[in-house]
PDB file of C-alpha atoms in Angstrom:
ATOM      1  CA  UNK P   1     101.299  86.267 111.774  1.00  0.00           C
ATOM      2  CA  UNK P   2     102.531  83.001 113.185  1.00  0.00           C
ATOM      3  CA  UNK P   3     102.358  82.717 116.972  1.00  0.00           C
ATOM      4  CA  UNK P   4     104.165  79.692 118.445  1.00  0.00           C
ATOM      5  CA  UNK P   5     102.387  77.835 121.225  1.00  0.00           C
ATOM      6  CA  UNK P   6     104.622  79.195 123.999  1.00  0.00           C
ATOM      7  CA  UNK P   7     103.619  82.768 123.048  1.00  0.00           C
ATOM      8  CA  UNK P   8      99.966  81.827 122.565  1.00  0.00           C
ATOM      9  CA  UNK P   9      97.864  79.530 124.759  1.00  0.00           C
ATOM     10  CA  UNK P  10     100.643  77.058 125.553  1.00  0.00           C
ATOM     11  CA  UNK P  11      99.811  73.530 126.660  1.00  0.00           C
ATOM     12  CA  UNK P  12      96.416  74.539 128.113  1.00  0.00           C
ATOM     13  CA  UNK P  13      94.825  75.552 124.773  1.00  0.00           C
ATOM     14  CA  UNK P  14      91.647  77.667 124.709  1.00  0.00           C
ATOM     15  CA  UNK P  15      87.998  77.819 123.720  1.00  0.00           C
ATOM     16  CA  UNK P  16      86.889  74.563 125.353  1.00  0.00           C
ATOM     17  CA  UNK P  17      89.066  72.521 123.009  1.00  0.00           C
ATOM     18  CA  UNK P  18      88.637  74.698 119.894  1.00  0.00           C
ATOM     19  CA  UNK P  19      92.349  75.546 120.159  1.00  0.00           C
ATOM     20  CA  UNK P  20      94.206  72.450 121.393  1.00  0.00           C
ATOM     21  CA  UNK P  21      97.176  72.667 123.752  1.00  0.00           C
ATOM     22  CA  UNK P  22     100.481  73.129 121.935  1.00  0.00           C
ATOM     23  CA  UNK P  23      98.820  74.690 118.879  1.00  0.00           C
ATOM     24  CA  UNK P  24     100.700  77.168 116.701  1.00  0.00           C
ATOM     25  CA  UNK P  25      98.348  80.048 115.849  1.00  0.00           C
ATOM     26  CA  UNK P  26      98.161  81.489 112.322  1.00  0.00           C
ATOM     27  CA  UNK P  27      96.557  84.895 111.835  1.00  0.00           C
ATOM     28  CA  UNK P  28      95.872  86.837 108.668  1.00  0.00           C
ATOM     29  CA  UNK P  29      95.461  90.417 109.848  1.00  0.00           C
ATOM     30  CA  UNK P  30      94.698  93.663 108.075  1.00  0.00           C
ATOM     31  CA  UNK P  31      96.002  96.839 109.650  1.00  0.00           C
ATOM     32  CA  UNK P  32      93.072  99.251 109.393  1.00  0.00           C
ATOM     33  CA  UNK P  33      94.720 102.453 110.612  1.00  0.00           C
ATOM     34  CA  UNK P  34      97.884 104.034 111.949  1.00  0.00           C
ATOM     35  CA  UNK P  35      97.981 107.178 114.080  1.00  0.00           C
ATOM     36  CA  UNK P  36     101.415 108.694 114.467  1.00  0.00           C
ATOM     37  CA  UNK P  37     102.331 111.773 116.460  1.00  0.00           C
ATOM     38  CA  UNK P  38     104.346 114.020 114.138  1.00  0.00           C
ATOM     39  CA  UNK P  39     104.876 116.962 116.486  1.00  0.00           C
ATOM     40  CA  UNK P  40     104.703 117.084 120.267  1.00  0.00           C
ATOM     41  CA  UNK P  41     102.265 119.468 121.911  1.00  0.00           C
ATOM     42  CA  UNK P  42     103.855 122.734 123.048  1.00  0.00           C
ATOM     43  CA  UNK P  43     104.473 123.429 126.754  1.00  0.00           C
ATOM     44  CA  UNK P  44     102.125 126.459 126.582  1.00  0.00           C
ATOM     45  CA  UNK P  45      99.147 127.365 124.398  1.00  0.00           C
ATOM     46  CA  UNK P  46      98.792 130.578 122.358  1.00  0.00           C
ATOM     47  CA  UNK P  47      97.536 132.422 125.484  1.00  0.00           C
ATOM     48  CA  UNK P  48     100.546 131.375 127.563  1.00  0.00           C
ATOM     49  CA  UNK P  49      98.655 128.779 129.627  1.00  0.00           C
ATOM     50  CA  UNK P  50     100.321 125.451 130.430  1.00  0.00           C
ATOM     51  CA  UNK P  51      99.342 122.572 128.163  1.00  0.00           C
ATOM     52  CA  UNK P  52     101.672 120.103 129.862  1.00  0.00           C
ATOM     53  CA  UNK P  53     102.368 119.269 133.479  1.00  0.00           C
ATOM     54  CA  UNK P  54     105.487 117.291 134.435  1.00  0.00           C
ATOM     55  CA  UNK P  55     106.114 116.637 130.723  1.00  0.00           C
ATOM     56  CA  UNK P  56     102.689 115.079 130.130  1.00  0.00           C
ATOM     57  CA  UNK P  57      99.564 116.533 128.584  1.00  0.00           C
ATOM     58  CA  UNK P  58      97.209 117.944 131.209  1.00  0.00           C
ATOM     59  CA  UNK P  59      93.971 115.944 131.352  1.00  0.00           C
ATOM     60  CA  UNK P  60      92.024 119.127 130.542  1.00  0.00           C
ATOM     61  CA  UNK P  61      93.998 119.467 127.268  1.00  0.00           C
ATOM     62  CA  UNK P  62      93.657 115.791 126.222  1.00  0.00           C
ATOM     63  CA  UNK P  63      91.040 114.942 123.556  1.00  0.00           C
ATOM     64  CA  UNK P  64      88.399 112.428 124.664  1.00  0.00           C
ATOM     65  CA  UNK P  65      85.328 110.940 123.004  1.00  0.00           C
ATOM     66  CA  UNK P  66      82.465 113.433 123.339  1.00  0.00           C
ATOM     67  CA  UNK P  67      84.739 116.507 123.315  1.00  0.00           C
ATOM     68  CA  UNK P  68      84.033 119.346 120.909  1.00  0.00           C
ATOM     69  CA  UNK P  69      87.295 120.139 119.099  1.00  0.00           C
ATOM     70  CA  UNK P  70      88.407 122.558 116.410  1.00  0.00           C
ATOM     71  CA  UNK P  71      91.149 121.259 114.135  1.00  0.00           C
ATOM     72  CA  UNK P  72      92.855 122.213 110.918  1.00  0.00           C
ATOM     73  CA  UNK P  73      93.579 119.426 108.496  1.00  0.00           C
ATOM     74  CA  UNK P  74      94.778 118.470 105.054  1.00  0.00           C
ATOM     75  CA  UNK P  75      93.238 115.274 103.688  1.00  0.00           C
ATOM     76  CA  UNK P  76      95.207 113.481 100.978  1.00  0.00           C
ATOM     77  CA  UNK P  77      94.865 110.203  99.160  1.00  0.00           C
ATOM     78  CA  UNK P  78      97.955 108.042  99.701  1.00  0.00           C
ATOM     79  CA  UNK P  79      99.235 107.135  96.326  1.00  0.00           C
ATOM     80  CA  UNK P  80     102.978 106.756  96.214  1.00  0.00           C
ATOM     81  CA  UNK P  81     105.590 104.540  97.788  1.00  0.00           C
ATOM     82  CA  UNK P  82     108.977 106.262  97.651  1.00  0.00           C
ATOM     83  CA  UNK P  83     111.911 104.237  98.996  1.00  0.00           C
ATOM     84  CA  UNK P  84     109.564 102.258 101.248  1.00  0.00           C
ATOM     85  CA  UNK P  85     107.712 105.335 102.525  1.00  0.00           C
ATOM     86  CA  UNK P  86     104.081 106.116 101.747  1.00  0.00           C
ATOM     87  CA  UNK P  87     103.757 109.768 100.802  1.00  0.00           C
ATOM     88  CA  UNK P  88     100.647 111.943 100.418  1.00  0.00           C
ATOM     89  CA  UNK P  89      99.141 112.078  96.975  1.00  0.00           C
ATOM     90  CA  UNK P  90      96.270 114.256  95.772  1.00  0.00           C
ATOM     91  CA  UNK P  91      94.946 116.667  98.410  1.00  0.00           C
ATOM     92  CA  UNK P  92      91.151 116.355  98.526  1.00  0.00           C
ATOM     93  CA  UNK P  93      90.378 118.755 101.382  1.00  0.00           C
ATOM     94  CA  UNK P  94      92.051 121.469 103.437  1.00  0.00           C
ATOM     95  CA  UNK P  95      89.892 122.935 106.151  1.00  0.00           C
ATOM     96  CA  UNK P  96      89.376 123.959 109.757  1.00  0.00           C
ATOM     97  CA  UNK P  97      86.398 122.213 111.318  1.00  0.00           C
ATOM     98  CA  UNK P  98      84.727 121.980 114.715  1.00  0.00           C
ATOM     99  CA  UNK P  99      83.370 118.521 115.491  1.00  0.00           C
ATOM    100  CA  UNK P 100      82.146 116.510 118.458  1.00  0.00           C
ATOM    101  CA  UNK P 101      84.527 113.549 118.721  1.00  0.00           C
ATOM    102  CA  UNK P 102      82.723 110.216 118.331  1.00  0.00           C
ATOM    103  CA  UNK P 103      79.558 111.804 116.902  1.00  0.00           C
ATOM    104  CA  UNK P 104      80.130 110.353 113.386  1.00  0.00           C
ATOM    105  CA  UNK P 105      80.590 113.827 111.867  1.00  0.00           C
ATOM    106  CA  UNK P 106      83.823 112.602 110.246  1.00  0.00           C
ATOM    107  CA  UNK P 107      85.091 109.200 109.108  1.00  0.00           C
ATOM    108  CA  UNK P 108      85.605 106.653 111.911  1.00  0.00           C
ATOM    109  CA  UNK P 109      89.368 106.553 111.406  1.00  0.00           C
ATOM    110  CA  UNK P 110      89.556 110.285 112.023  1.00  0.00           C
ATOM    111  CA  UNK P 111      87.286 110.105 115.081  1.00  0.00           C
ATOM    112  CA  UNK P 112      89.477 107.329 116.509  1.00  0.00           C
ATOM    113  CA  UNK P 113      92.732 109.041 115.529  1.00  0.00           C
ATOM    114  CA  UNK P 114      92.180 112.290 117.430  1.00  0.00           C
ATOM    115  CA  UNK P 115      91.298 110.606 120.748  1.00  0.00           C
ATOM    116  CA  UNK P 116      94.254 110.979 123.099  1.00  0.00           C
ATOM    117  CA  UNK P 117      95.782 113.927 121.226  1.00  0.00           C
ATOM    118  CA  UNK P 118      96.997 116.876 123.271  1.00  0.00           C
ATOM    119  CA  UNK P 119      96.117 120.462 122.344  1.00  0.00           C
ATOM    120  CA  UNK P 120      98.674 121.698 119.792  1.00  0.00           C
ATOM    121  CA  UNK P 121      99.970 118.217 118.932  1.00  0.00           C
ATOM    122  CA  UNK P 122     100.144 117.281 115.259  1.00  0.00           C
ATOM    123  CA  UNK P 123      99.232 113.768 114.118  1.00  0.00           C
ATOM    124  CA  UNK P 124      99.372 111.875 110.851  1.00  0.00           C
ATOM    125  CA  UNK P 125      96.353 109.581 110.649  1.00  0.00           C
ATOM    126  CA  UNK P 126      96.499 106.923 107.937  1.00  0.00           C
ATOM    127  CA  UNK P 127      93.336 104.841 107.523  1.00  0.00           C
ATOM    128  CA  UNK P 128      92.260 102.047 105.228  1.00  0.00           C
ATOM    129  CA  UNK P 129      88.934 102.013 103.392  1.00  0.00           C
ATOM    130  CA  UNK P 130      87.060 100.242 106.216  1.00  0.00           C
ATOM    131  CA  UNK P 131      87.631 103.242 108.501  1.00  0.00           C
ATOM    132  CA  UNK P 132      87.185 105.825 105.723  1.00  0.00           C
ATOM    133  CA  UNK P 133      84.601 105.912 102.916  1.00  0.00           C
ATOM    134  CA  UNK P 134      84.810 102.202 102.018  1.00  0.00           C
ATOM    135  CA  UNK P 135      83.010 100.825  98.982  1.00  0.00           C
ATOM    136  CA  UNK P 136      80.946 103.966  98.428  1.00  0.00           C
ATOM    137  CA  UNK P 137      83.926 106.378  98.192  1.00  0.00           C
ATOM    138  CA  UNK P 138      83.105 110.035  97.565  1.00  0.00           C
ATOM    139  CA  UNK P 139      81.805 110.562  94.048  1.00  0.00           C
ATOM    140  CA  UNK P 140      84.292 112.382  91.840  1.00  0.00           C
ATOM    141  CA  UNK P 141      86.816 112.770  94.693  1.00  0.00           C
ATOM    142  CA  UNK P 142      87.655 109.482  96.460  1.00  0.00           C
ATOM    143  CA  UNK P 143      87.403 106.180  94.584  1.00  0.00           C
ATOM    144  CA  UNK P 144      85.825 103.178  96.283  1.00  0.00           C
ATOM    145  CA  UNK P 145      88.219 101.325  98.601  1.00  0.00           C
TER     146      UNK P 145
END
C-alpha cells in the first residue's frame, strides 16, 4: 500500500523523527484472514424466542470471547480460483463441536472469526496459514502453509 503524506502523518511526521514530515508511507501487508457474514441471523430462534431487537442482535445472543458455543461447520482447503472467486476445495472436516471461544481449542482464525456472530448467523471464515496450522500443517490432511 502507498499512503501519501496527507493521508498519513502529514507535515508533522511521527516517531520522534523516524518518519519525517511529508513522508509517503509504503506498506507491504499480508491479509491473514477474512470473516464474511453469509446469512443474517433469524429474527427468532428454534424455540420462538427473539434473537434480534430493533434489527440488531441481542447482546445475549452475540458471541464473545469466553463464551461456550456449539457450532456446525465444514472445513475445506481453498484450492481453486474461478473467475476471480476463491472456491472451497477438498473438505477435510464436517462436524458439530462445542468449544469455549478464545480457549485455543480450535485454530486462532476460527476463534477470532466467531467473535461477534449472532446466534443462527452463518459466516465464511477464510484464514491464511499463520492463523491456521502454519508450517506444521496436519499430517496427511493439511499441507504446511
